[in-house]
GROMACS .gro file of C-alpha atoms in nm:
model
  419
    1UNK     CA    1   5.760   2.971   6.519
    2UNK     CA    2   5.912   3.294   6.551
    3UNK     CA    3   5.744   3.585   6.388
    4UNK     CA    4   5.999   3.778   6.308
    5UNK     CA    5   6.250   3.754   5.991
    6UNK     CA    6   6.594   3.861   5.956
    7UNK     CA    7   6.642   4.109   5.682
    8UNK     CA    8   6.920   4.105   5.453
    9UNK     CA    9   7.255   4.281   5.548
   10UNK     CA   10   7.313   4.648   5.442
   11UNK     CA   11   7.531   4.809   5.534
   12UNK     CA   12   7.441   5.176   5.676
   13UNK     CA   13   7.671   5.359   5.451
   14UNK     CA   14   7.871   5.240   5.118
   15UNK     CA   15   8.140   5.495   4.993
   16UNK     CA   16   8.175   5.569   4.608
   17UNK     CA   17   8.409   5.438   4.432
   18UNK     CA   18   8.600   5.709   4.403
   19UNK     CA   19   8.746   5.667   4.754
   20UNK     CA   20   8.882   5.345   4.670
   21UNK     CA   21   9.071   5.518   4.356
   22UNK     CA   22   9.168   5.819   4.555
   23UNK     CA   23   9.355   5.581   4.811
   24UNK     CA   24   9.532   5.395   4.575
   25UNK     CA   25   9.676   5.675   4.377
   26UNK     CA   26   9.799   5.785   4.720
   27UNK     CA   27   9.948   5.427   4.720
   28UNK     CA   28  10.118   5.457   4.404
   29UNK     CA   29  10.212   5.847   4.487
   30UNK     CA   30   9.950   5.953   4.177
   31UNK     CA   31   9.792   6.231   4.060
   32UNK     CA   32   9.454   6.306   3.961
   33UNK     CA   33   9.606   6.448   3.662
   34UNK     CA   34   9.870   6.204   3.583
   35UNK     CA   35   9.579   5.895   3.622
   36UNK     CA   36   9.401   6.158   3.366
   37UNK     CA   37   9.726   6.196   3.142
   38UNK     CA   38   9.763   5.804   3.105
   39UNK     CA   39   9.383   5.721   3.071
   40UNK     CA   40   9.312   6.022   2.809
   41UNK     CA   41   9.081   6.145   3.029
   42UNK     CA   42   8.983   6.479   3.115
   43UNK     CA   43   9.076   6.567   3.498
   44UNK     CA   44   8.738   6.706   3.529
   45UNK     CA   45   8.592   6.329   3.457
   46UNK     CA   46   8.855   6.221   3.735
   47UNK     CA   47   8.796   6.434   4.003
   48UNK     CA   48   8.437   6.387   3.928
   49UNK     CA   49   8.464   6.030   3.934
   50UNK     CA   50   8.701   6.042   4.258
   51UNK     CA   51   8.430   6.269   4.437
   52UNK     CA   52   8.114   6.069   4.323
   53UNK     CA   53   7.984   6.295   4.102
   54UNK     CA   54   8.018   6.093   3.800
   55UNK     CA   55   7.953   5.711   3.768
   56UNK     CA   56   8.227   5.473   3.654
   57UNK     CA   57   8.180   5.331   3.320
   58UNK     CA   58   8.246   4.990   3.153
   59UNK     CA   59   8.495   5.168   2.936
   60UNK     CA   60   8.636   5.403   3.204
   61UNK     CA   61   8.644   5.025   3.465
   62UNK     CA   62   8.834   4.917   3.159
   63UNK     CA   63   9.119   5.194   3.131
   64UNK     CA   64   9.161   5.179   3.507
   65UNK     CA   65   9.226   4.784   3.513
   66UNK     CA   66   9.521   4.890   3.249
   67UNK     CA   67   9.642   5.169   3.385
   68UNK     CA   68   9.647   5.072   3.768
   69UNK     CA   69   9.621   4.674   3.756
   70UNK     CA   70   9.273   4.713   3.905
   71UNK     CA   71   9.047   4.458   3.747
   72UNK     CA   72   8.762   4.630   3.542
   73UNK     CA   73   8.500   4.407   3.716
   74UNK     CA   74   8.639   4.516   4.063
   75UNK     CA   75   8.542   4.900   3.940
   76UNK     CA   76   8.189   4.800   3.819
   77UNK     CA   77   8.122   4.621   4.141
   78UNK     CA   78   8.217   4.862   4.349
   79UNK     CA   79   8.022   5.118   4.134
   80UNK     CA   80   7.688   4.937   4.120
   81UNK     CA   81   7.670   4.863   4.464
   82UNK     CA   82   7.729   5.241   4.568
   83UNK     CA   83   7.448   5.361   4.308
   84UNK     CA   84   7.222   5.098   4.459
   85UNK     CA   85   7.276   5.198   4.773
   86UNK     CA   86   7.214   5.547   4.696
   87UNK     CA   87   6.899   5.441   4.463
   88UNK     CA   88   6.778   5.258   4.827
   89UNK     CA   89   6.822   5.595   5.047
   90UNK     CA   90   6.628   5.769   4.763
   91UNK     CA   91   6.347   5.462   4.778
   92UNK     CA   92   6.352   5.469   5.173
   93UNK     CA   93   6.291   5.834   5.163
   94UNK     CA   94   5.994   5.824   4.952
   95UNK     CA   95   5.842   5.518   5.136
   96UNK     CA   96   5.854   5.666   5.450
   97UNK     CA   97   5.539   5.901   5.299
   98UNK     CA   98   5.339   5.526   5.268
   99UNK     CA   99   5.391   5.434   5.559
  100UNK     CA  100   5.021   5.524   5.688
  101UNK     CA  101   4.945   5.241   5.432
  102UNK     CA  102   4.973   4.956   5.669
  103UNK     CA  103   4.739   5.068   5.885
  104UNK     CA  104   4.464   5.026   5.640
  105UNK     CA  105   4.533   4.667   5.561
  106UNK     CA  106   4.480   4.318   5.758
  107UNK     CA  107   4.813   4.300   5.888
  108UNK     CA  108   4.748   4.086   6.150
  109UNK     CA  109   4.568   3.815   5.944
  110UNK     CA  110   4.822   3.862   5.650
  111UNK     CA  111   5.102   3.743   5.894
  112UNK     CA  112   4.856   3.471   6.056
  113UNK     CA  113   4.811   3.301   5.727
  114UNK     CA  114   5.171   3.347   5.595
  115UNK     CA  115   5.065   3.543   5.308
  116UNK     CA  116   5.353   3.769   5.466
  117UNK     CA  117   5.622   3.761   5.690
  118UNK     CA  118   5.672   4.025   6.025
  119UNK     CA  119   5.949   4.280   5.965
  120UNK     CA  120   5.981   4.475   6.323
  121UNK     CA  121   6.102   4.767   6.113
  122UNK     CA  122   5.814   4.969   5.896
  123UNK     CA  123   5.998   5.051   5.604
  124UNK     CA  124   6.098   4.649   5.592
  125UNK     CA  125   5.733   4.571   5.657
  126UNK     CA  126   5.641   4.800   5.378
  127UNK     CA  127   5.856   4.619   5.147
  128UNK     CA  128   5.778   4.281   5.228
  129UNK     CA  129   5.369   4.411   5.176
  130UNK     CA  130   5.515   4.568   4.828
  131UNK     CA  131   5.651   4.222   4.719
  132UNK     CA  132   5.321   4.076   4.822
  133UNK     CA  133   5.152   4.232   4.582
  134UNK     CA  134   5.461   4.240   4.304
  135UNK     CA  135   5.429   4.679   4.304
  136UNK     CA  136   5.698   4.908   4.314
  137UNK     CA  137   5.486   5.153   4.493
  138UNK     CA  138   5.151   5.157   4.683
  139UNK     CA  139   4.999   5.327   4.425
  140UNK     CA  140   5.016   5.078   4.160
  141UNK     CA  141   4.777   4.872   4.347
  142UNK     CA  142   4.484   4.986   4.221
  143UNK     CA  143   4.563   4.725   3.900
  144UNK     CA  144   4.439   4.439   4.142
  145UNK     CA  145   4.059   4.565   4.085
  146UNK     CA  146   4.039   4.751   3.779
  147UNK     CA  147   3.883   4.513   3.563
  148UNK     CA  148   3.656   4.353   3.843
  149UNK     CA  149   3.276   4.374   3.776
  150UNK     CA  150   3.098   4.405   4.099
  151UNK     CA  151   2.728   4.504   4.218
  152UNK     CA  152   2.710   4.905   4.329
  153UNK     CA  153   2.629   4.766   4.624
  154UNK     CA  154   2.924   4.603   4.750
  155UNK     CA  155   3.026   4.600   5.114
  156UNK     CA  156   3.422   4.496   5.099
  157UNK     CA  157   3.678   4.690   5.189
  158UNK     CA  158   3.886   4.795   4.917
  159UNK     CA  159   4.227   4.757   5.088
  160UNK     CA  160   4.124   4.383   5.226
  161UNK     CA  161   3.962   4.319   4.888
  162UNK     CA  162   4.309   4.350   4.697
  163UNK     CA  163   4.486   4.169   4.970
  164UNK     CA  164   4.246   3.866   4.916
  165UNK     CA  165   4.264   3.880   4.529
  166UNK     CA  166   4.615   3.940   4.531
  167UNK     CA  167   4.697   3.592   4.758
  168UNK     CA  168   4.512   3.451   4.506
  169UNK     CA  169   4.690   3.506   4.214
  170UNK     CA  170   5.010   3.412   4.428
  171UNK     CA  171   4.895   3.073   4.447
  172UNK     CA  172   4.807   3.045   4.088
  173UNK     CA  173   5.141   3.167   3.952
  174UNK     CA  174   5.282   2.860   4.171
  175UNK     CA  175   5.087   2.602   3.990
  176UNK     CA  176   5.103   2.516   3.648
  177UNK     CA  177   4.853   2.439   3.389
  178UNK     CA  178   4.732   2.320   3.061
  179UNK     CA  179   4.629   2.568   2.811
  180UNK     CA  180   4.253   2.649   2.844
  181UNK     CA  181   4.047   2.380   2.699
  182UNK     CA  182   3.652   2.488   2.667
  183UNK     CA  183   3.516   2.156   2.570
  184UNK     CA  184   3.758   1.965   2.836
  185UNK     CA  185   3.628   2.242   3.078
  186UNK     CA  186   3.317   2.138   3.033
  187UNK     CA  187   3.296   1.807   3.039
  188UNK     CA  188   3.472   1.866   3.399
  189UNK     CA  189   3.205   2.010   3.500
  190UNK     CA  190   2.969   1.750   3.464
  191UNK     CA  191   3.201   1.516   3.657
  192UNK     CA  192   3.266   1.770   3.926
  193UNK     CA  193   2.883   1.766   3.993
  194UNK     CA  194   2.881   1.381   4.032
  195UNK     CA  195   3.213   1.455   4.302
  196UNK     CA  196   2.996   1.654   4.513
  197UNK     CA  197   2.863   1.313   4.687
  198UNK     CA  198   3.214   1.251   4.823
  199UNK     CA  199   3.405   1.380   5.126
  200UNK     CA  200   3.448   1.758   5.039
  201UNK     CA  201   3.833   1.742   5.063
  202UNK     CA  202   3.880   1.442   4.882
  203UNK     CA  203   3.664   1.570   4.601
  204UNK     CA  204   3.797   1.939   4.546
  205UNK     CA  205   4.179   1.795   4.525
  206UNK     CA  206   4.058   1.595   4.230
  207UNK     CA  207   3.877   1.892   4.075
  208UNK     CA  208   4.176   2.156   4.152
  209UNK     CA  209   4.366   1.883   3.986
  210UNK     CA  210   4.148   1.790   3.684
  211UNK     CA  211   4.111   2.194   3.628
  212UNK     CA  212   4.479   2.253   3.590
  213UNK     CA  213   4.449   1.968   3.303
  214UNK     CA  214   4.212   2.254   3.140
  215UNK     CA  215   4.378   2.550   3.174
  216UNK     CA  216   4.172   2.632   3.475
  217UNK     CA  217   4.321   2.691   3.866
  218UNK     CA  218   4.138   2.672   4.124
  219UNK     CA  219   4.162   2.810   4.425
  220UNK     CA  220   4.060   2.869   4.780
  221UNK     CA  221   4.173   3.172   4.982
  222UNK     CA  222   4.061   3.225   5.327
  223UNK     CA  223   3.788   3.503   5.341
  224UNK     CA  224   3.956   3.834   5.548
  225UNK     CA  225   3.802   4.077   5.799
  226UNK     CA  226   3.597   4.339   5.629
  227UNK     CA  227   3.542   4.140   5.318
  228UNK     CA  228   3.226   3.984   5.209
  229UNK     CA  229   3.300   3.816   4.916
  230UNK     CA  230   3.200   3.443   4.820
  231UNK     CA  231   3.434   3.431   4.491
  232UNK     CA  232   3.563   3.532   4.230
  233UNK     CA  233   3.683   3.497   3.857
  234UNK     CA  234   3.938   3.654   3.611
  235UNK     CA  235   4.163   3.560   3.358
  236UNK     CA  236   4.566   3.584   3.423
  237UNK     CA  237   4.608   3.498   3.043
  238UNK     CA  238   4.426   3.448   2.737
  239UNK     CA  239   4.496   3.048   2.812
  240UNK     CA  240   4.474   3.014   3.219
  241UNK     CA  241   4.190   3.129   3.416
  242UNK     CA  242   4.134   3.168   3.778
  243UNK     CA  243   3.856   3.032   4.004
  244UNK     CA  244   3.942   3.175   4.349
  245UNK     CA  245   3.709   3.061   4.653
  246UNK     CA  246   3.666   3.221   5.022
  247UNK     CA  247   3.466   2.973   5.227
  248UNK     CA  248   3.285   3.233   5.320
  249UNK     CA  249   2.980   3.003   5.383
  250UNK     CA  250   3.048   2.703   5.575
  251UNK     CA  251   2.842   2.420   5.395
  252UNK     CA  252   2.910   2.237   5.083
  253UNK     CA  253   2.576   2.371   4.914
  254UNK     CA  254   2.663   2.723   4.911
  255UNK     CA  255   3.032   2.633   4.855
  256UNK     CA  256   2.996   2.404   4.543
  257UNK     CA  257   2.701   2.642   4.398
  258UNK     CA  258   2.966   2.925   4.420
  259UNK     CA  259   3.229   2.680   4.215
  260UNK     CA  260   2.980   2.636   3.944
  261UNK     CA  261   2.856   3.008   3.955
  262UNK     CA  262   3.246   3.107   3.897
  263UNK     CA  263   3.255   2.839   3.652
  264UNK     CA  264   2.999   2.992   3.454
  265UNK     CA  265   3.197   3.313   3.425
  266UNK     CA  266   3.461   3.145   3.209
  267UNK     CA  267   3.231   3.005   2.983
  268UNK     CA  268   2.939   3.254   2.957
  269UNK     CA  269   3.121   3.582   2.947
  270UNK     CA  270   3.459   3.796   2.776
  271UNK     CA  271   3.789   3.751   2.927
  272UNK     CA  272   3.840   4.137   2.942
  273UNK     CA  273   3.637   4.086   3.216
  274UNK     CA  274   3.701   4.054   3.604
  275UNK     CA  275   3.407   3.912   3.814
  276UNK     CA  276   3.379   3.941   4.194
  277UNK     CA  277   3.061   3.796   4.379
  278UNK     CA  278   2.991   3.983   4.732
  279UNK     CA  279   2.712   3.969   4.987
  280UNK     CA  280   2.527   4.221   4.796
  281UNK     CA  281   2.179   4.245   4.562
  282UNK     CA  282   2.289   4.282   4.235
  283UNK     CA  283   2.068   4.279   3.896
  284UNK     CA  284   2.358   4.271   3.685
  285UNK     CA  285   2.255   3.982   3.397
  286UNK     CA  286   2.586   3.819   3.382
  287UNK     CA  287   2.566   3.759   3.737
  288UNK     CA  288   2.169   3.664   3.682
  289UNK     CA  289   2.320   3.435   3.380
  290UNK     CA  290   2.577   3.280   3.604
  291UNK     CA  291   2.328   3.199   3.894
  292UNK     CA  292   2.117   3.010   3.608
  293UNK     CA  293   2.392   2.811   3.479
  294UNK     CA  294   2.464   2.674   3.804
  295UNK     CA  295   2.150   2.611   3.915
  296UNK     CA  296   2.075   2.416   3.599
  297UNK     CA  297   2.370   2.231   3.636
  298UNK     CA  298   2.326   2.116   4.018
  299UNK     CA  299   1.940   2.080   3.946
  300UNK     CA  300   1.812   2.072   3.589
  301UNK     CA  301   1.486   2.262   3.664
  302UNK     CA  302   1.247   1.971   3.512
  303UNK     CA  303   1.412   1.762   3.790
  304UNK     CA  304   1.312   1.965   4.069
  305UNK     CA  305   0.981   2.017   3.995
  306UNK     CA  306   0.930   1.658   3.942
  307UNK     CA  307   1.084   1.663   4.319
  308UNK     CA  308   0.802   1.971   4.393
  309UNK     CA  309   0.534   1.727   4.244
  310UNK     CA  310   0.684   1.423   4.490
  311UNK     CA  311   0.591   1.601   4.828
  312UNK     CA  312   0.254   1.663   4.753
  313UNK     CA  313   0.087   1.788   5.059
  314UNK     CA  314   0.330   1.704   5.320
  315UNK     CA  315   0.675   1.791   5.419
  316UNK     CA  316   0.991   1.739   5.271
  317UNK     CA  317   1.150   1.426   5.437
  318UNK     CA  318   1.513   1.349   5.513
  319UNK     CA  319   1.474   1.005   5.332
  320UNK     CA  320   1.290   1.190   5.012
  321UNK     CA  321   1.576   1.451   4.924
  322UNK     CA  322   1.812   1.170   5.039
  323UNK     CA  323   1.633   0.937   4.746
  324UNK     CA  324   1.638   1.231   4.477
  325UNK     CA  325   1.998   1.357   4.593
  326UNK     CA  326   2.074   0.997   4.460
  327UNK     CA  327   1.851   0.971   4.169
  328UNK     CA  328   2.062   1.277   4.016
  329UNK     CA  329   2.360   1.242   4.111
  330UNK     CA  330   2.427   1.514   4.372
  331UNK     CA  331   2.527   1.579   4.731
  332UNK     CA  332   2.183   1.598   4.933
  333UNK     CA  333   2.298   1.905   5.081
  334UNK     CA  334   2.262   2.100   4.782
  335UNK     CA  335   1.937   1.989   4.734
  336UNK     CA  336   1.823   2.097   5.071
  337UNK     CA  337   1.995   2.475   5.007
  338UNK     CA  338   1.772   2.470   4.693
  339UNK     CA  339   1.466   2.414   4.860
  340UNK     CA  340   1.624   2.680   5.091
  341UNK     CA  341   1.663   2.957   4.798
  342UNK     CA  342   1.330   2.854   4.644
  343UNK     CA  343   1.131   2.896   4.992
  344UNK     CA  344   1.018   2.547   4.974
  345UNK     CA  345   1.179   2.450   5.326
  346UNK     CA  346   1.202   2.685   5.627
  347UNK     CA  347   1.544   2.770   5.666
  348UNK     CA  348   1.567   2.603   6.026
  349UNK     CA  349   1.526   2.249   5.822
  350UNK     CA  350   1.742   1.960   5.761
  351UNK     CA  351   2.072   2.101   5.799
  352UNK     CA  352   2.195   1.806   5.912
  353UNK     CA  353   2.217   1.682   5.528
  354UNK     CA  354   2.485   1.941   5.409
  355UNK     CA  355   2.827   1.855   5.455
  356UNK     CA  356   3.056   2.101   5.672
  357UNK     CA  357   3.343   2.253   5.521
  358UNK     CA  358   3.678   2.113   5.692
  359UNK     CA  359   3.936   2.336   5.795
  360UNK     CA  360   4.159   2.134   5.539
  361UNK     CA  361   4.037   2.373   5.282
  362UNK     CA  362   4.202   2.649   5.402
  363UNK     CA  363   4.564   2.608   5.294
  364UNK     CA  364   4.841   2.818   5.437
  365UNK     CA  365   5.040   3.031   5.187
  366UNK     CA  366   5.365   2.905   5.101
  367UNK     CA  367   5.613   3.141   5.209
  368UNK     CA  368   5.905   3.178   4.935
  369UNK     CA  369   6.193   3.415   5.055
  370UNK     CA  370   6.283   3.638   4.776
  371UNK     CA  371   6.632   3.653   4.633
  372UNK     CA  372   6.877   3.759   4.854
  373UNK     CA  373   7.110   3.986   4.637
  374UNK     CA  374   7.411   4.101   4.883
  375UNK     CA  375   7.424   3.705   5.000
  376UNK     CA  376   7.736   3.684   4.779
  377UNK     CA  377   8.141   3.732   4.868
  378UNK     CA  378   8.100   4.134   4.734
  379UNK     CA  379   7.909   4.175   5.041
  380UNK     CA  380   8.096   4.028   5.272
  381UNK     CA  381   8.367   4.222   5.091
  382UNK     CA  382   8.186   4.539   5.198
  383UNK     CA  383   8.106   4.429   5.507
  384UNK     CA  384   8.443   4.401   5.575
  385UNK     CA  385   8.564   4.711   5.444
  386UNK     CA  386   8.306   4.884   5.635
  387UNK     CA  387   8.402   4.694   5.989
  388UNK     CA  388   8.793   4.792   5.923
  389UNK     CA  389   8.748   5.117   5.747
  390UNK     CA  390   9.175   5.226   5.772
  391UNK     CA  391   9.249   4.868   5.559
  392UNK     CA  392   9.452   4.980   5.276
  393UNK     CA  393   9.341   4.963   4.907
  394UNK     CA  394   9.595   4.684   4.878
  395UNK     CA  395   9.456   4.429   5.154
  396UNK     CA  396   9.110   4.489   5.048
  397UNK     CA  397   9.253   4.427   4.700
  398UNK     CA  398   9.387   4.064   4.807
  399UNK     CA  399   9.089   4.001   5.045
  400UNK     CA  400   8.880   4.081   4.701
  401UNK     CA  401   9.037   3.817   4.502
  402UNK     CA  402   9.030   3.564   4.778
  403UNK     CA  403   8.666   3.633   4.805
  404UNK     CA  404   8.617   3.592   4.444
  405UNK     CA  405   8.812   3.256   4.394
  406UNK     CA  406   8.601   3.133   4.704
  407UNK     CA  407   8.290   3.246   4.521
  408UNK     CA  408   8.399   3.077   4.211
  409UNK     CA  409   8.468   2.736   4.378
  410UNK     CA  410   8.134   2.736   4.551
  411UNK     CA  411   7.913   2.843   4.236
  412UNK     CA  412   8.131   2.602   3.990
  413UNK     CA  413   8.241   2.865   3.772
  414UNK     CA  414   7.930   3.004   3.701
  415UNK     CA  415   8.050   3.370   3.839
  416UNK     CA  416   8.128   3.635   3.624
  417UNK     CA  417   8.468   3.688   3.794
  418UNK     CA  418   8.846   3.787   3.633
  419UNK     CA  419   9.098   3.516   3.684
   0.00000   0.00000   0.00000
């Protein structure tokens, strides 16, 4: 696939309005003060309007499409697309001082997973990064973690943090949900721990999908360079909350004890709050509170002591946390990275029961162009005027309405155009 996207046609340069008005009255052998005279106009607001200075009104489009035959919407076409383009130069100028931005993001994984698309020029790339993460400027970006709560300790970068967080609200705002249901959310939760025993794919579509029936979406974001961060949990309204997942570990103990940690946020804790959980120490007692609740929920406590009381003097078998996995309802996996945690079973043991993660986790963004606003016949209008720049007003008049009975054909009337 090619890495490279098209932009939109611009043209380099769009003349005011004014031009256009200046050659027709030359056409109709017209002065600026006779068009003045016969609109009751000052010829100030004329030769203002003629030389740019001064914008063409609805009212002013209005007196023009009487006096000169000119259609009003013609004027206020013409008129928005020359202060756009001149609100663009002003918008390209200031971005150019960002452009050292881009260098402290992942661009290259950004493109690799889609969450972007490669623009070969900056100022392009800059504003496809800018849509990414739905700012007008690089310095509203800082919203992404205001609200986060996170251990003084953390070891993220900042730049790839927002990146990661941002990608995951994209993919909520594609899926829709039930309003936030606490007593259906939990209840999920107890079923989600009896999933855990199936194929890890097959068991987190259900969940994703049983969430959204909450008012809960759940996500899983690959983890970027330079950020250490296992999950995450915030609130994108007071009735759909956010469960975003990096994969950062690669087995399904530490990957479902994460779920259930995150989990905990949304039930334990205020929805003013943002949490983020990084490879860090932290002695923060939400995060303490959150650890409990998912351990308690994977392995009620009385159950794994009765499980301490079962080995007795020897070693922990395969076939004995295979047995108990069963007996409570969990994958055996997790019961081996509990033993882990607790320092009941060297680290080196009995791997082999935990379930890999599958690269099927790891879904691709789904790249949706934005709107394309000059794909309509007044571009190709301009584009045309700019290609044969000694047209007179009077062809580019006809080619106008041609363009505009084309457009209105093709959209089905829907087109605000004059008949």
């Amino acid at each position: 696939m090619d890495d490279t996207t098209p932009t939109m046609y611009r043209p380099d340069t769009i003349s005011p309005p004014g031009e256009t008005l200046a050659d027709l009255l030359d056409d109709r052998e017209l002065t600026q003060a006779e068009l003045a005279e016969r609109m009751g106009r000052p010829k100030k607001t004329i030769n203002e309007i003629i030389r740019g200075k001064a914008a063409i009104t609805a009212e002013t489009a209005l007196q023009l499409e009487r006096v000169l035959g000119v259609p009003a919407g013609f004027w206020l076409r013409r008129e928005h697309q020359y202060r756009e383009f001149l609100a663009r130069q002003n918008e390209a100028e200031a971005l150019t001082h960002h452009l050292d931005w881009l260098q402290q993001l992942p661009m290259r994984d950004m493109i690799q997973l889609q969450f972007i698309q490669h623009q070969a020029n900056p100022l392009d790339q800059l504003r496809e990064v800018l849509a990414f993460f739905g700012i007008a400027t690089p310095a509203q970006r800082y919203y992404i973690t205001a609200a986060l709560r996170r251990s003084t300790a953390f070891t993220s970068d900042e730049e790839a943090l927002r990146v990661w967080l941002r990608q995951g609200e994209r993919f909520a705002e594609e899926r829709a949900c039930a309003p936030f249901n606490e007593r259906g959310f939990r209840d999920l939760l107890q079923h989600a721990r009896t999933l855990t025993r199936e194929p890890i794919v097959e068991a987190w579509t259900t969940i994703t999908r049983q969430c959204a029936e909450v008012g809960v979406v759940a996500v899983i974001v690959p983890e970027l360079p330079r950020t250490r961060v296992c999950g995450a949990t915030r609130w994108l309204a007071p009735d759909k909350a956010l469960i975003q997942l990096s994969l950062r570990y690669k087995t399904d103990d530490q990957f479902w004890f994460s779920f259930f940690h995150e989990a905990a946020h949304l039930l334990l804790h205020s929805k003013r709050d943002a949490f983020l959980d990084e490879d860090a120490y932290t002695s923060d007692p939400q995060e303490a509170e959150a650890n409990q609740f998912a351990q308690e929920l994977l392995i009620p406590a009385a159950d794994f002591q009765r499980l301490l009381r079962r080995r007795g003097a020897g070693h922990f078998s395969r076939d004995l946390i295979t047995r108990f996995a069963e007996e409570i309802g969990i994958a055996p996996g997790i019961v081996v990275g509990r033993l882990h945690h607790a320092q009941k079973l060297p680290k080196t043991h009995l791997h082999g029961l935990k379930q890999k993660l599958s690269p099927d986790l790891m879904p691709l963004a789904e790249q949706t162009p934005a709107p394309d606003p000059w794909r309509n016949w007044a571009a190709l209008r301009e584009q045309i005027r700019q290609e044969h720049p000694a047209a007179r007003v009077a062809d580019r008049l006809d080619a106008d309405r041609r363009e505009r009975d084309a457009a209105l054909r093709s959209t089905d009337g829907t087109d605000d155009v004059h008949p």
